[in-house]
PDB file of C-alpha atoms in Angstrom:
ATOM      1  CA  UNK A  13       6.344  43.349  -7.600  1.00 93.00           C
ATOM      2  CA  UNK A  14       4.228  42.626  -4.776  1.00 96.00           C
ATOM      3  CA  UNK A  15       3.825  38.532  -4.313  1.00 97.00           C
ATOM      4  CA  UNK A  16       3.090  36.497  -1.502  1.00 97.00           C
ATOM      5  CA  UNK A  17       5.156  33.148  -1.394  1.00 97.00           C
ATOM      6  CA  UNK A  18       3.958  30.312   0.189  1.00 96.00           C
ATOM      7  CA  UNK A  19       2.224  32.795   3.052  1.00 96.00           C
ATOM      8  CA  UNK A  20       4.998  35.528   3.178  1.00 96.00           C
ATOM      9  CA  UNK A  21       4.984  38.700   1.640  1.00 97.00           C
ATOM     10  CA  UNK A  22       8.042  39.191  -1.159  1.00 97.00           C
ATOM     11  CA  UNK A  23       9.587  41.620  -3.434  1.00 97.00           C
ATOM     12  CA  UNK A  24      10.329  40.740  -6.928  1.00 96.00           C
ATOM     13  CA  UNK A  25      12.225  41.824 -10.168  1.00 94.00           C
ATOM     14  CA  UNK A  26      10.985  38.455 -12.024  1.00 95.00           C
ATOM     15  CA  UNK A  27       7.695  38.823 -14.136  1.00 95.00           C
ATOM     16  CA  UNK A  28       7.194  34.768 -14.524  1.00 97.00           C
ATOM     17  CA  UNK A  29       7.044  31.920 -12.132  1.00 97.00           C
ATOM     18  CA  UNK A  30       9.797  29.759 -13.646  1.00 97.00           C
ATOM     19  CA  UNK A  31      12.410  33.286 -13.086  1.00 97.00           C
ATOM     20  CA  UNK A  32      10.899  33.244  -9.186  1.00 97.00           C
ATOM     21  CA  UNK A  33      11.323  30.117  -9.021  1.00 96.00           C
ATOM     22  CA  UNK A  34      15.265  30.700  -9.916  1.00 96.00           C
ATOM     23  CA  UNK A  35      15.574  33.578  -8.118  1.00 96.00           C
ATOM     24  CA  UNK A  36      14.372  31.837  -4.652  1.00 96.00           C
ATOM     25  CA  UNK A  37      16.812  29.303  -4.809  1.00 95.00           C
ATOM     26  CA  UNK A  38      14.597  26.791  -5.891  1.00 95.00           C
ATOM     27  CA  UNK A  39      16.663  25.311  -9.039  1.00 90.00           C
ATOM     28  CA  UNK A  40      16.013  21.849  -9.851  1.00 90.00           C
ATOM     29  CA  UNK A  41      13.979  20.846  -6.547  1.00 92.00           C
ATOM     30  CA  UNK A  42      10.889  18.794  -7.107  1.00 94.00           C
ATOM     31  CA  UNK A  43       8.353  20.966  -6.836  1.00 96.00           C
ATOM     32  CA  UNK A  44       4.199  21.201  -7.629  1.00 96.00           C
ATOM     33  CA  UNK A  45       3.202  25.532  -7.959  1.00 97.00           C
ATOM     34  CA  UNK A  46       0.422  27.330  -6.949  1.00 96.00           C
ATOM     35  CA  UNK A  47      -1.171  30.257  -8.446  1.00 96.00           C
ATOM     36  CA  UNK A  48      -3.957  31.846  -6.700  1.00 96.00           C
ATOM     37  CA  UNK A  49      -4.958  28.684  -5.510  1.00 92.00           C
ATOM     38  CA  UNK A  50      -4.804  26.963  -8.937  1.00 93.00           C
ATOM     39  CA  UNK A  51      -2.046  24.664  -9.876  1.00 95.00           C
ATOM     40  CA  UNK A  52       0.425  26.154 -12.121  1.00 96.00           C
ATOM     41  CA  UNK A  53       2.092  22.825 -13.809  1.00 96.00           C
ATOM     42  CA  UNK A  54       5.910  22.939 -14.233  1.00 95.00           C
ATOM     43  CA  UNK A  55       6.099  22.822 -18.273  1.00 95.00           C
ATOM     44  CA  UNK A  56       3.755  26.010 -18.212  1.00 96.00           C
ATOM     45  CA  UNK A  57       5.756  28.167 -15.845  1.00 96.00           C
ATOM     46  CA  UNK A  58       8.192  29.684 -18.491  1.00 95.00           C
ATOM     47  CA  UNK A  59       5.022  30.870 -19.747  1.00 96.00           C
ATOM     48  CA  UNK A  60       2.415  31.646 -16.643  1.00 96.00           C
ATOM     49  CA  UNK A  61       3.294  35.328 -16.129  1.00 96.00           C
ATOM     50  CA  UNK A  62       3.128  37.130 -12.843  1.00 97.00           C
ATOM     51  CA  UNK A  63       0.637  39.699 -11.691  1.00 97.00           C
ATOM     52  CA  UNK A  64       1.133  42.352  -8.748  1.00 96.00           C
ATOM     53  CA  UNK A  65      -0.789  40.395  -5.449  1.00 97.00           C
ATOM     54  CA  UNK A  66      -0.405  37.306  -6.761  1.00 97.00           C
ATOM     55  CA  UNK A  67      -0.105  34.698  -4.274  1.00 97.00           C
ATOM     56  CA  UNK A  68       1.957  31.599  -4.877  1.00 97.00           C
ATOM     57  CA  UNK A  69       2.159  28.302  -3.092  1.00 96.00           C
ATOM     58  CA  UNK A  70       5.202  26.670  -4.030  1.00 97.00           C
ATOM     59  CA  UNK A  71       5.026  22.720  -2.463  1.00 96.00           C
ATOM     60  CA  UNK A  72       7.258  19.952  -2.200  1.00 96.00           C
ATOM     61  CA  UNK A  73       7.186  15.730  -0.683  1.00 96.00           C
ATOM     62  CA  UNK A  74       7.055  15.674   2.787  1.00 96.00           C
ATOM     63  CA  UNK A  75       6.045  13.404   5.510  1.00 96.00           C
ATOM     64  CA  UNK A  76       2.354  12.029   5.596  1.00 95.00           C
ATOM     65  CA  UNK A  77      -0.386   9.068   7.259  1.00 95.00           C
TER      66      UNK A  77
ATOM     67  CA  UNK B  17      -3.053 -14.034  -2.442  1.00 78.00           C
ATOM     68  CA  UNK B  18      -2.947 -10.004  -3.885  1.00 90.00           C
ATOM     69  CA  UNK B  19      -5.089  -7.125  -3.832  1.00 95.00           C
ATOM     70  CA  UNK B  20      -5.947  -5.197  -6.571  1.00 97.00           C
ATOM     71  CA  UNK B  21      -6.338  -1.083  -6.169  1.00 98.00           C
ATOM     72  CA  UNK B  22      -7.557   0.349  -9.602  1.00 97.00           C
ATOM     73  CA  UNK B  23      -5.373  -0.728 -11.957  1.00 95.00           C
ATOM     74  CA  UNK B  24      -2.060  -1.871  -9.732  1.00 97.00           C
ATOM     75  CA  UNK B  25      -1.833  -4.852  -7.894  1.00 97.00           C
ATOM     76  CA  UNK B  26       0.368  -5.297  -4.721  1.00 97.00           C
ATOM     77  CA  UNK B  27       0.916  -8.197  -2.542  1.00 96.00           C
ATOM     78  CA  UNK B  28       0.732  -6.387   0.936  1.00 98.00           C
ATOM     79  CA  UNK B  29      -2.537  -5.465   2.692  1.00 98.00           C
ATOM     80  CA  UNK B  30      -0.451  -2.970   4.774  1.00 98.00           C
ATOM     81  CA  UNK B  31      -0.459   0.904   3.809  1.00 98.00           C
ATOM     82  CA  UNK B  32       1.973   2.893   6.434  1.00 98.00           C
ATOM     83  CA  UNK B  33       2.798   6.078   6.833  1.00 97.00           C
ATOM     84  CA  UNK B  34       5.892   8.270   6.535  1.00 97.00           C
ATOM     85  CA  UNK B  35       4.820  10.727   9.547  1.00 97.00           C
ATOM     86  CA  UNK B  36       5.484  11.056  12.954  1.00 97.00           C
ATOM     87  CA  UNK B  37       9.086   8.734  12.894  1.00 97.00           C
ATOM     88  CA  UNK B  38      12.556   9.388  14.914  1.00 97.00           C
ATOM     89  CA  UNK B  39      14.436   9.620  12.104  1.00 96.00           C
ATOM     90  CA  UNK B  40      14.532   8.906   8.546  1.00 95.00           C
ATOM     91  CA  UNK B  41      16.602   5.909   8.985  1.00 96.00           C
ATOM     92  CA  UNK B  42      14.078   4.440  11.486  1.00 97.00           C
ATOM     93  CA  UNK B  43      11.393   5.520   8.621  1.00 97.00           C
ATOM     94  CA  UNK B  44      12.836   3.077   6.101  1.00 97.00           C
ATOM     95  CA  UNK B  45      13.297  -0.245   8.424  1.00 98.00           C
ATOM     96  CA  UNK B  46      10.237   0.567   9.779  1.00 98.00           C
ATOM     97  CA  UNK B  47       8.956   0.435   6.176  1.00 98.00           C
ATOM     98  CA  UNK B  48      10.765  -2.470   4.902  1.00 97.00           C
ATOM     99  CA  UNK B  49       9.872  -4.322   8.416  1.00 98.00           C
ATOM    100  CA  UNK B  50       5.745  -3.717   7.626  1.00 98.00           C
ATOM    101  CA  UNK B  51       6.653  -5.306   3.972  1.00 98.00           C
ATOM    102  CA  UNK B  52       3.985  -2.526   3.142  1.00 98.00           C
ATOM    103  CA  UNK B  53       4.125  -2.070  -0.853  1.00 97.00           C
ATOM    104  CA  UNK B  54       2.359   1.493  -0.885  1.00 98.00           C
ATOM    105  CA  UNK B  55       3.280   4.512   1.462  1.00 98.00           C
ATOM    106  CA  UNK B  56       1.205   7.814   2.235  1.00 98.00           C
ATOM    107  CA  UNK B  57       3.045  10.927   1.351  1.00 97.00           C
ATOM    108  CA  UNK B  58       2.142  14.596   1.783  1.00 97.00           C
ATOM    109  CA  UNK B  59       2.866  17.870   0.378  1.00 95.00           C
ATOM    110  CA  UNK B  60       3.762  20.972   2.450  1.00 94.00           C
ATOM    111  CA  UNK B  61       5.727  24.298   1.477  1.00 95.00           C
ATOM    112  CA  UNK B  62       8.822  24.006   0.563  1.00 95.00           C
ATOM    113  CA  UNK B  63      11.374  26.575   1.134  1.00 93.00           C
ATOM    114  CA  UNK B  64      13.706  27.228  -1.623  1.00 91.00           C
ATOM    115  CA  UNK B  65      16.888  27.913   1.016  1.00 90.00           C
ATOM    116  CA  UNK B  66      16.114  24.962   3.420  1.00 90.00           C
ATOM    117  CA  UNK B  67      14.383  22.558   0.639  1.00 90.00           C
ATOM    118  CA  UNK B  68      13.587  19.892   3.481  1.00 91.00           C
ATOM    119  CA  UNK B  69      11.550  17.964   0.680  1.00 93.00           C
ATOM    120  CA  UNK B  70      13.769  17.087  -1.382  1.00 92.00           C
ATOM    121  CA  UNK B  71      15.933  15.192   1.469  1.00 92.00           C
ATOM    122  CA  UNK B  72      12.654  13.237   2.091  1.00 94.00           C
ATOM    123  CA  UNK B  73      12.098  12.426  -1.319  1.00 94.00           C
ATOM    124  CA  UNK B  74      15.781  11.001  -1.668  1.00 93.00           C
ATOM    125  CA  UNK B  75      14.744   8.822   1.046  1.00 94.00           C
ATOM    126  CA  UNK B  76      11.155   7.436  -0.047  1.00 95.00           C
ATOM    127  CA  UNK B  77      12.849   6.502  -3.460  1.00 93.00           C
ATOM    128  CA  UNK B  78      14.733   4.306  -1.459  1.00 91.00           C
ATOM    129  CA  UNK B  79      11.929   2.414  -0.469  1.00 94.00           C
ATOM    130  CA  UNK B  80      10.416   1.869  -3.862  1.00 95.00           C
ATOM    131  CA  UNK B  81       6.673   1.808  -2.820  1.00 97.00           C
ATOM    132  CA  UNK B  82       3.914   2.975  -4.521  1.00 97.00           C
ATOM    133  CA  UNK B  83       3.152   6.423  -3.716  1.00 97.00           C
ATOM    134  CA  UNK B  84       0.098   7.473  -2.128  1.00 98.00           C
ATOM    135  CA  UNK B  85       0.413  11.342  -1.549  1.00 98.00           C
ATOM    136  CA  UNK B  86      -2.704  12.448   0.660  1.00 97.00           C
ATOM    137  CA  UNK B  87      -4.530  15.762   0.890  1.00 97.00           C
ATOM    138  CA  UNK B  88      -4.137  16.058   4.898  1.00 95.00           C
ATOM    139  CA  UNK B  89      -5.039  19.148   6.089  1.00 93.00           C
ATOM    140  CA  UNK B  90      -7.102  20.186   3.469  1.00 95.00           C
ATOM    141  CA  UNK B  91     -10.563  21.839   4.693  1.00 97.00           C
ATOM    142  CA  UNK B  92     -11.977  22.982   1.743  1.00 97.00           C
ATOM    143  CA  UNK B  93     -12.916  21.179  -2.005  1.00 97.00           C
ATOM    144  CA  UNK B  94     -10.987  23.288  -3.783  1.00 95.00           C
ATOM    145  CA  UNK B  95      -8.328  23.001  -1.448  1.00 95.00           C
ATOM    146  CA  UNK B  96      -8.192  19.819  -1.807  1.00 97.00           C
ATOM    147  CA  UNK B  97      -8.520  19.877  -5.208  1.00 97.00           C
ATOM    148  CA  UNK B  98      -5.681  21.689  -6.213  1.00 95.00           C
ATOM    149  CA  UNK B  99      -3.564  19.938  -3.462  1.00 96.00           C
ATOM    150  CA  UNK B 100      -4.777  16.489  -5.308  1.00 97.00           C
ATOM    151  CA  UNK B 101      -3.216  18.318  -8.724  1.00 97.00           C
ATOM    152  CA  UNK B 102      -0.244  19.363  -7.467  1.00 96.00           C
ATOM    153  CA  UNK B 103       0.432  15.866  -5.919  1.00 97.00           C
ATOM    154  CA  UNK B 104      -0.223  14.532  -8.893  1.00 97.00           C
ATOM    155  CA  UNK B 105       2.573  16.595 -10.876  1.00 96.00           C
ATOM    156  CA  UNK B 106       4.574  15.805  -8.167  1.00 95.00           C
ATOM    157  CA  UNK B 107       4.596  12.328  -7.559  1.00 96.00           C
ATOM    158  CA  UNK B 108       3.464  11.267 -11.143  1.00 95.00           C
ATOM    159  CA  UNK B 109       0.414   8.968  -9.969  1.00 97.00           C
ATOM    160  CA  UNK B 110      -3.187   9.110 -10.533  1.00 98.00           C
ATOM    161  CA  UNK B 111      -3.723   7.645  -6.784  1.00 98.00           C
ATOM    162  CA  UNK B 112      -4.662  10.177  -4.599  1.00 98.00           C
ATOM    163  CA  UNK B 113      -5.238   9.766  -0.409  1.00 98.00           C
ATOM    164  CA  UNK B 114      -8.756  12.232  -0.276  1.00 98.00           C
ATOM    165  CA  UNK B 115      -9.193  14.039   2.662  1.00 98.00           C
ATOM    166  CA  UNK B 116     -11.479  16.734   3.012  1.00 98.00           C
ATOM    167  CA  UNK B 117     -11.587  17.608   7.164  1.00 97.00           C
ATOM    168  CA  UNK B 118     -15.013  18.819   8.105  1.00 95.00           C
ATOM    169  CA  UNK B 119     -13.647  19.112  12.367  1.00 94.00           C
ATOM    170  CA  UNK B 120     -10.547  20.017  13.977  1.00 93.00           C
ATOM    171  CA  UNK B 121     -11.221  17.791  17.195  1.00 93.00           C
ATOM    172  CA  UNK B 122     -12.212  14.762  15.417  1.00 92.00           C
ATOM    173  CA  UNK B 123     -10.113  15.477  12.062  1.00 94.00           C
ATOM    174  CA  UNK B 124     -13.710  13.951  10.591  1.00 95.00           C
ATOM    175  CA  UNK B 125     -14.288  14.042   6.820  1.00 96.00           C
ATOM    176  CA  UNK B 126     -16.207  16.212   6.032  1.00 97.00           C
ATOM    177  CA  UNK B 127     -18.382  14.170   3.571  1.00 98.00           C
ATOM    178  CA  UNK B 128     -20.099  16.760   1.787  1.00 98.00           C
ATOM    179  CA  UNK B 129     -16.793  18.329   0.483  1.00 98.00           C
ATOM    180  CA  UNK B 130     -15.441  14.423   0.254  1.00 98.00           C
ATOM    181  CA  UNK B 131     -18.342  13.465  -2.857  1.00 98.00           C
ATOM    182  CA  UNK B 132     -17.998  16.919  -4.397  1.00 98.00           C
ATOM    183  CA  UNK B 133     -14.166  17.011  -4.752  1.00 98.00           C
ATOM    184  CA  UNK B 134     -13.876  13.186  -4.959  1.00 98.00           C
ATOM    185  CA  UNK B 135     -16.236  13.607  -8.583  1.00 98.00           C
ATOM    186  CA  UNK B 136     -14.175  16.395  -9.759  1.00 98.00           C
ATOM    187  CA  UNK B 137     -11.163  14.853  -9.577  1.00 98.00           C
ATOM    188  CA  UNK B 138     -12.437  10.947 -11.022  1.00 98.00           C
ATOM    189  CA  UNK B 139     -13.497  13.011 -14.089  1.00 98.00           C
ATOM    190  CA  UNK B 140     -10.588  14.923 -14.262  1.00 97.00           C
ATOM    191  CA  UNK B 141      -8.416  10.878 -14.283  1.00 98.00           C
ATOM    192  CA  UNK B 142      -7.704  10.336 -10.469  1.00 98.00           C
ATOM    193  CA  UNK B 143      -8.226   7.350  -8.940  1.00 98.00           C
ATOM    194  CA  UNK B 144      -9.159   8.311  -5.459  1.00 98.00           C
ATOM    195  CA  UNK B 145      -9.111   6.686  -2.017  1.00 98.00           C
ATOM    196  CA  UNK B 146     -11.510   8.677   0.105  1.00 98.00           C
ATOM    197  CA  UNK B 147     -10.874   9.123   3.685  1.00 98.00           C
ATOM    198  CA  UNK B 148     -14.600   8.692   4.941  1.00 98.00           C
ATOM    199  CA  UNK B 149     -16.560   7.835   7.699  1.00 97.00           C
ATOM    200  CA  UNK B 150     -18.611   3.828   7.861  1.00 97.00           C
ATOM    201  CA  UNK B 151     -21.536   6.227   6.336  1.00 98.00           C
ATOM    202  CA  UNK B 152     -23.353   3.124   3.742  1.00 98.00           C
ATOM    203  CA  UNK B 153     -25.104   6.867   2.219  1.00 98.00           C
ATOM    204  CA  UNK B 154     -21.584   8.599   1.926  1.00 98.00           C
ATOM    205  CA  UNK B 155     -19.933   5.386   0.333  1.00 98.00           C
ATOM    206  CA  UNK B 156     -23.382   4.774  -2.486  1.00 98.00           C
ATOM    207  CA  UNK B 157     -21.867   8.516  -3.211  1.00 98.00           C
ATOM    208  CA  UNK B 158     -18.457   7.956  -3.457  1.00 98.00           C
ATOM    209  CA  UNK B 159     -18.982   5.228  -5.672  1.00 98.00           C
ATOM    210  CA  UNK B 160     -21.405   6.963  -7.634  1.00 98.00           C
ATOM    211  CA  UNK B 161     -18.885   9.583  -8.154  1.00 98.00           C
ATOM    212  CA  UNK B 162     -16.380   6.935  -9.614  1.00 98.00           C
ATOM    213  CA  UNK B 163     -14.105   5.904  -6.167  1.00 98.00           C
ATOM    214  CA  UNK B 164     -13.312   2.359  -6.808  1.00 98.00           C
ATOM    215  CA  UNK B 165     -12.015   1.643  -3.104  1.00 98.00           C
ATOM    216  CA  UNK B 166     -13.253   3.394   0.324  1.00 98.00           C
ATOM    217  CA  UNK B 167     -11.269   3.646   3.154  1.00 98.00           C
ATOM    218  CA  UNK B 168     -13.590   4.343   6.169  1.00 98.00           C
ATOM    219  CA  UNK B 169     -11.574   5.330  10.157  1.00 98.00           C
ATOM    220  CA  UNK B 170     -11.312   3.451  12.625  1.00 97.00           C
ATOM    221  CA  UNK B 171     -11.620   5.639  15.185  1.00 97.00           C
ATOM    222  CA  UNK B 172      -9.709   9.636  14.707  1.00 96.00           C
ATOM    223  CA  UNK B 173      -6.331  10.041  13.149  1.00 95.00           C
ATOM    224  CA  UNK B 174      -4.164   9.184  15.817  1.00 94.00           C
ATOM    225  CA  UNK B 175      -6.201   8.162  19.007  1.00 96.00           C
ATOM    226  CA  UNK B 176      -5.289   4.596  18.777  1.00 96.00           C
ATOM    227  CA  UNK B 177      -8.678   3.502  19.440  1.00 97.00           C
ATOM    228  CA  UNK B 178      -9.101   0.535  17.414  1.00 97.00           C
ATOM    229  CA  UNK B 179     -12.286   0.054  15.546  1.00 98.00           C
ATOM    230  CA  UNK B 180     -15.252   2.422  17.440  1.00 97.00           C
ATOM    231  CA  UNK B 181     -17.952   0.973  15.404  1.00 97.00           C
ATOM    232  CA  UNK B 182     -17.721  -2.609  14.508  1.00 98.00           C
ATOM    233  CA  UNK B 183     -21.549  -2.630  13.475  1.00 98.00           C
ATOM    234  CA  UNK B 184     -20.955  -0.258  10.692  1.00 98.00           C
ATOM    235  CA  UNK B 185     -17.497  -1.512   9.139  1.00 98.00           C
ATOM    236  CA  UNK B 186     -19.438  -4.998   9.170  1.00 98.00           C
ATOM    237  CA  UNK B 187     -22.378  -3.481   7.388  1.00 98.00           C
ATOM    238  CA  UNK B 188     -20.324  -1.799   5.209  1.00 98.00           C
ATOM    239  CA  UNK B 189     -18.462  -4.787   4.443  1.00 98.00           C
ATOM    240  CA  UNK B 190     -21.572  -6.382   3.656  1.00 98.00           C
ATOM    241  CA  UNK B 191     -23.072  -4.202   1.543  1.00 98.00           C
ATOM    242  CA  UNK B 192     -20.248  -3.484  -0.419  1.00 98.00           C
ATOM    243  CA  UNK B 193     -18.976  -7.222  -0.821  1.00 97.00           C
ATOM    244  CA  UNK B 194     -16.884  -6.584  -4.176  1.00 96.00           C
ATOM    245  CA  UNK B 195     -15.384  -2.711  -3.544  1.00 98.00           C
ATOM    246  CA  UNK B 196     -11.919  -3.132  -1.688  1.00 98.00           C
ATOM    247  CA  UNK B 197     -12.184  -1.681   1.768  1.00 98.00           C
ATOM    248  CA  UNK B 198      -9.279   0.015   3.734  1.00 98.00           C
ATOM    249  CA  UNK B 199      -9.668   0.950   7.346  1.00 98.00           C
ATOM    250  CA  UNK B 200      -7.744   4.057   7.318  1.00 97.00           C
ATOM    251  CA  UNK B 201      -6.864   5.803  10.867  1.00 95.00           C
ATOM    252  CA  UNK B 202      -7.354   5.272  14.511  1.00 96.00           C
ATOM    253  CA  UNK B 203      -5.548   1.832  14.580  1.00 97.00           C
ATOM    254  CA  UNK B 204      -3.487   1.641  17.793  1.00 98.00           C
ATOM    255  CA  UNK B 205      -2.120  -2.356  18.102  1.00 98.00           C
ATOM    256  CA  UNK B 206      -2.022  -4.700  16.014  1.00 98.00           C
ATOM    257  CA  UNK B 207      -5.298  -6.538  17.714  1.00 98.00           C
ATOM    258  CA  UNK B 208      -7.408  -3.705  16.207  1.00 98.00           C
ATOM    259  CA  UNK B 209      -5.849  -4.343  12.476  1.00 98.00           C
ATOM    260  CA  UNK B 210      -6.163  -8.186  13.315  1.00 98.00           C
ATOM    261  CA  UNK B 211      -9.674  -6.988  14.132  1.00 98.00           C
ATOM    262  CA  UNK B 212     -10.326  -4.881  11.082  1.00 98.00           C
ATOM    263  CA  UNK B 213      -9.440  -8.069   8.134  1.00 98.00           C
ATOM    264  CA  UNK B 214     -11.117 -10.749  10.488  1.00 98.00           C
ATOM    265  CA  UNK B 215     -14.525  -8.643  10.176  1.00 98.00           C
ATOM    266  CA  UNK B 216     -12.885  -8.828   5.859  1.00 98.00           C
ATOM    267  CA  UNK B 217     -11.876  -5.634   5.224  1.00 98.00           C
ATOM    268  CA  UNK B 218      -9.013  -5.259   2.708  1.00 98.00           C
ATOM    269  CA  UNK B 219      -6.489  -3.691   3.783  1.00 98.00           C
ATOM    270  CA  UNK B 220      -5.410  -1.278   6.741  1.00 98.00           C
ATOM    271  CA  UNK B 221      -3.869   2.034   6.466  1.00 98.00           C
ATOM    272  CA  UNK B 222      -1.711   3.083   9.300  1.00 97.00           C
ATOM    273  CA  UNK B 223       0.913   5.544  11.275  1.00 97.00           C
ATOM    274  CA  UNK B 224       0.959   6.831  14.245  1.00 97.00           C
ATOM    275  CA  UNK B 225       1.091   3.574  15.906  1.00 98.00           C
ATOM    276  CA  UNK B 226       4.025   2.169  14.217  1.00 98.00           C
ATOM    277  CA  UNK B 227       5.612   5.463  14.259  1.00 98.00           C
ATOM    278  CA  UNK B 228       4.863   6.708  17.882  1.00 98.00           C
ATOM    279  CA  UNK B 229       5.461   3.242  19.933  1.00 98.00           C
ATOM    280  CA  UNK B 230       8.825   3.164  21.565  1.00 98.00           C
ATOM    281  CA  UNK B 231       9.861   1.223  18.748  1.00 98.00           C
ATOM    282  CA  UNK B 232       8.496   1.742  15.464  1.00 98.00           C
ATOM    283  CA  UNK B 233      10.463  -1.778  13.166  1.00 98.00           C
ATOM    284  CA  UNK B 234       9.667  -3.719  15.789  1.00 98.00           C
ATOM    285  CA  UNK B 235       5.467  -2.684  15.992  1.00 98.00           C
ATOM    286  CA  UNK B 236       5.750  -2.232  12.045  1.00 98.00           C
ATOM    287  CA  UNK B 237       6.678  -6.132  12.134  1.00 98.00           C
ATOM    288  CA  UNK B 238       4.153  -7.345  14.682  1.00 98.00           C
ATOM    289  CA  UNK B 239       1.281  -5.270  12.488  1.00 98.00           C
ATOM    290  CA  UNK B 240       2.472  -7.296   9.364  1.00 98.00           C
ATOM    291  CA  UNK B 241       2.221 -10.664  11.223  1.00 98.00           C
ATOM    292  CA  UNK B 242      -1.484  -9.266  12.444  1.00 98.00           C
ATOM    293  CA  UNK B 243      -2.926  -7.912   9.424  1.00 98.00           C
ATOM    294  CA  UNK B 244      -1.565 -11.279   7.639  1.00 98.00           C
ATOM    295  CA  UNK B 245      -3.085 -13.374   9.944  1.00 98.00           C
ATOM    296  CA  UNK B 246      -6.452 -11.067  10.130  1.00 98.00           C
ATOM    297  CA  UNK B 247      -6.924 -12.161   6.732  1.00 98.00           C
ATOM    298  CA  UNK B 248      -6.403 -15.589   6.908  1.00 98.00           C
ATOM    299  CA  UNK B 249      -8.610 -15.924   9.883  1.00 98.00           C
ATOM    300  CA  UNK B 250     -11.100 -14.135   7.275  1.00 97.00           C
ATOM    301  CA  UNK B 251     -10.615 -16.929   4.090  1.00 97.00           C
ATOM    302  CA  UNK B 252     -10.541 -19.323   6.811  1.00 98.00           C
ATOM    303  CA  UNK B 253     -14.547 -18.479   7.385  1.00 97.00           C
ATOM    304  CA  UNK B 254     -14.314 -18.739  11.454  1.00 96.00           C
ATOM    305  CA  UNK B 255     -16.564 -20.688  13.703  1.00 96.00           C
ATOM    306  CA  UNK B 256     -19.713 -19.153  15.378  1.00 95.00           C
ATOM    307  CA  UNK B 257     -19.572 -17.865  18.636  1.00 94.00           C
ATOM    308  CA  UNK B 258     -21.870 -20.247  20.764  1.00 95.00           C
ATOM    309  CA  UNK B 259     -22.890 -19.630  24.301  1.00 95.00           C
ATOM    310  CA  UNK B 260     -22.781 -23.207  26.054  1.00 94.00           C
ATOM    311  CA  UNK B 261     -19.225 -24.895  25.760  1.00 94.00           C
ATOM    312  CA  UNK B 262     -18.600 -27.945  23.353  1.00 91.00           C
ATOM    313  CA  UNK B 263     -16.214 -30.342  24.010  1.00 89.00           C
ATOM    314  CA  UNK B 264     -13.441 -30.504  22.011  1.00 92.00           C
ATOM    315  CA  UNK B 265     -12.233 -34.196  22.541  1.00 91.00           C
ATOM    316  CA  UNK B 266     -14.257 -36.664  21.433  1.00 87.00           C
ATOM    317  CA  UNK B 267     -16.586 -38.114  24.273  1.00 82.00           C
ATOM    318  CA  UNK B 268     -16.995 -41.470  23.135  1.00 85.00           C
ATOM    319  CA  UNK B 269     -14.452 -44.228  24.065  1.00 87.00           C
ATOM    320  CA  UNK B 270     -13.670 -42.008  27.542  1.00 86.00           C
ATOM    321  CA  UNK B 271     -12.198 -44.449  30.029  1.00 89.00           C
ATOM    322  CA  UNK B 272     -14.406 -45.059  33.728  1.00 86.00           C
ATOM    323  CA  UNK B 273     -17.477 -43.820  31.497  1.00 79.00           C
ATOM    324  CA  UNK B 274     -20.627 -44.837  32.863  1.00 79.00           C
ATOM    325  CA  UNK B 275     -24.197 -44.123  33.230  1.00 72.00           C
ATOM    326  CA  UNK B 276     -23.597 -41.632  35.481  1.00 74.00           C
ATOM    327  CA  UNK B 277     -21.975 -38.999  33.534  1.00 69.00           C
ATOM    328  CA  UNK B 278     -25.024 -39.410  30.782  1.00 67.00           C
TER     329      UNK B 278
END
């Protein structure tokens, strides 16, 4: 399946958001996720099915003013 | 004297940003020197390999400060709303410093998008700190949208120009005497921050002026003192300006006084 992860094209064999995060090495990282511009809450990542062409955002705390 | 933002009380009137410091340890020392109870943070794309955000988060937790996540860089209502939702999940706070940027050179707020996003977010339980201009009508609409705090700019973000429109900021204070008002952005010097507080503003939020100073830790202390000083000055009800001199030393009993002095 072809996805966009944080703006970069990737190919994955995973089918859920939780599995994708695992595959991409996020582990237990403190992150928030969005699929196609909408929040995908952490508690629903396991049930969030991905489809070809989805755009995934994974964000974490960063410096800000 | 504590100050309340939504249902939270804090003692410091200095909100400080966490960006642009020479190092994480200098950031921590500067935050400590500032005495701030609230720090602003952001969200950025995280790489699964590098996980830079996780290190940053461990530093921020050390401060013990309340977290005010921003939506910096968002240019549309949808981006800002989704970023706010992600921030609420990551930082576990209903607070959000809402920025909807409308123009690249000035980083001026898109006040139309700001009001729309503020309405969506307050209806969803967020406690919104809107980064706005000093415009009174926009302020009315933000309050009508559910905002209980307003954050007008002093000058464009990072410009260090101070209070570009003192008249506008004073008018805003006069129109909304009970709404907590925070000057956010454009402050360059402690004297700018003191001036904002002397206008009766409740607090000041700044980042660049401390982080990019030659010595951020000393500058953080300088701002803390200026903000406290400006606030005390406002509370103490300063004298009015006058055009002519008025002697401070009593004239009665002046030695060598004679009719020629009269």
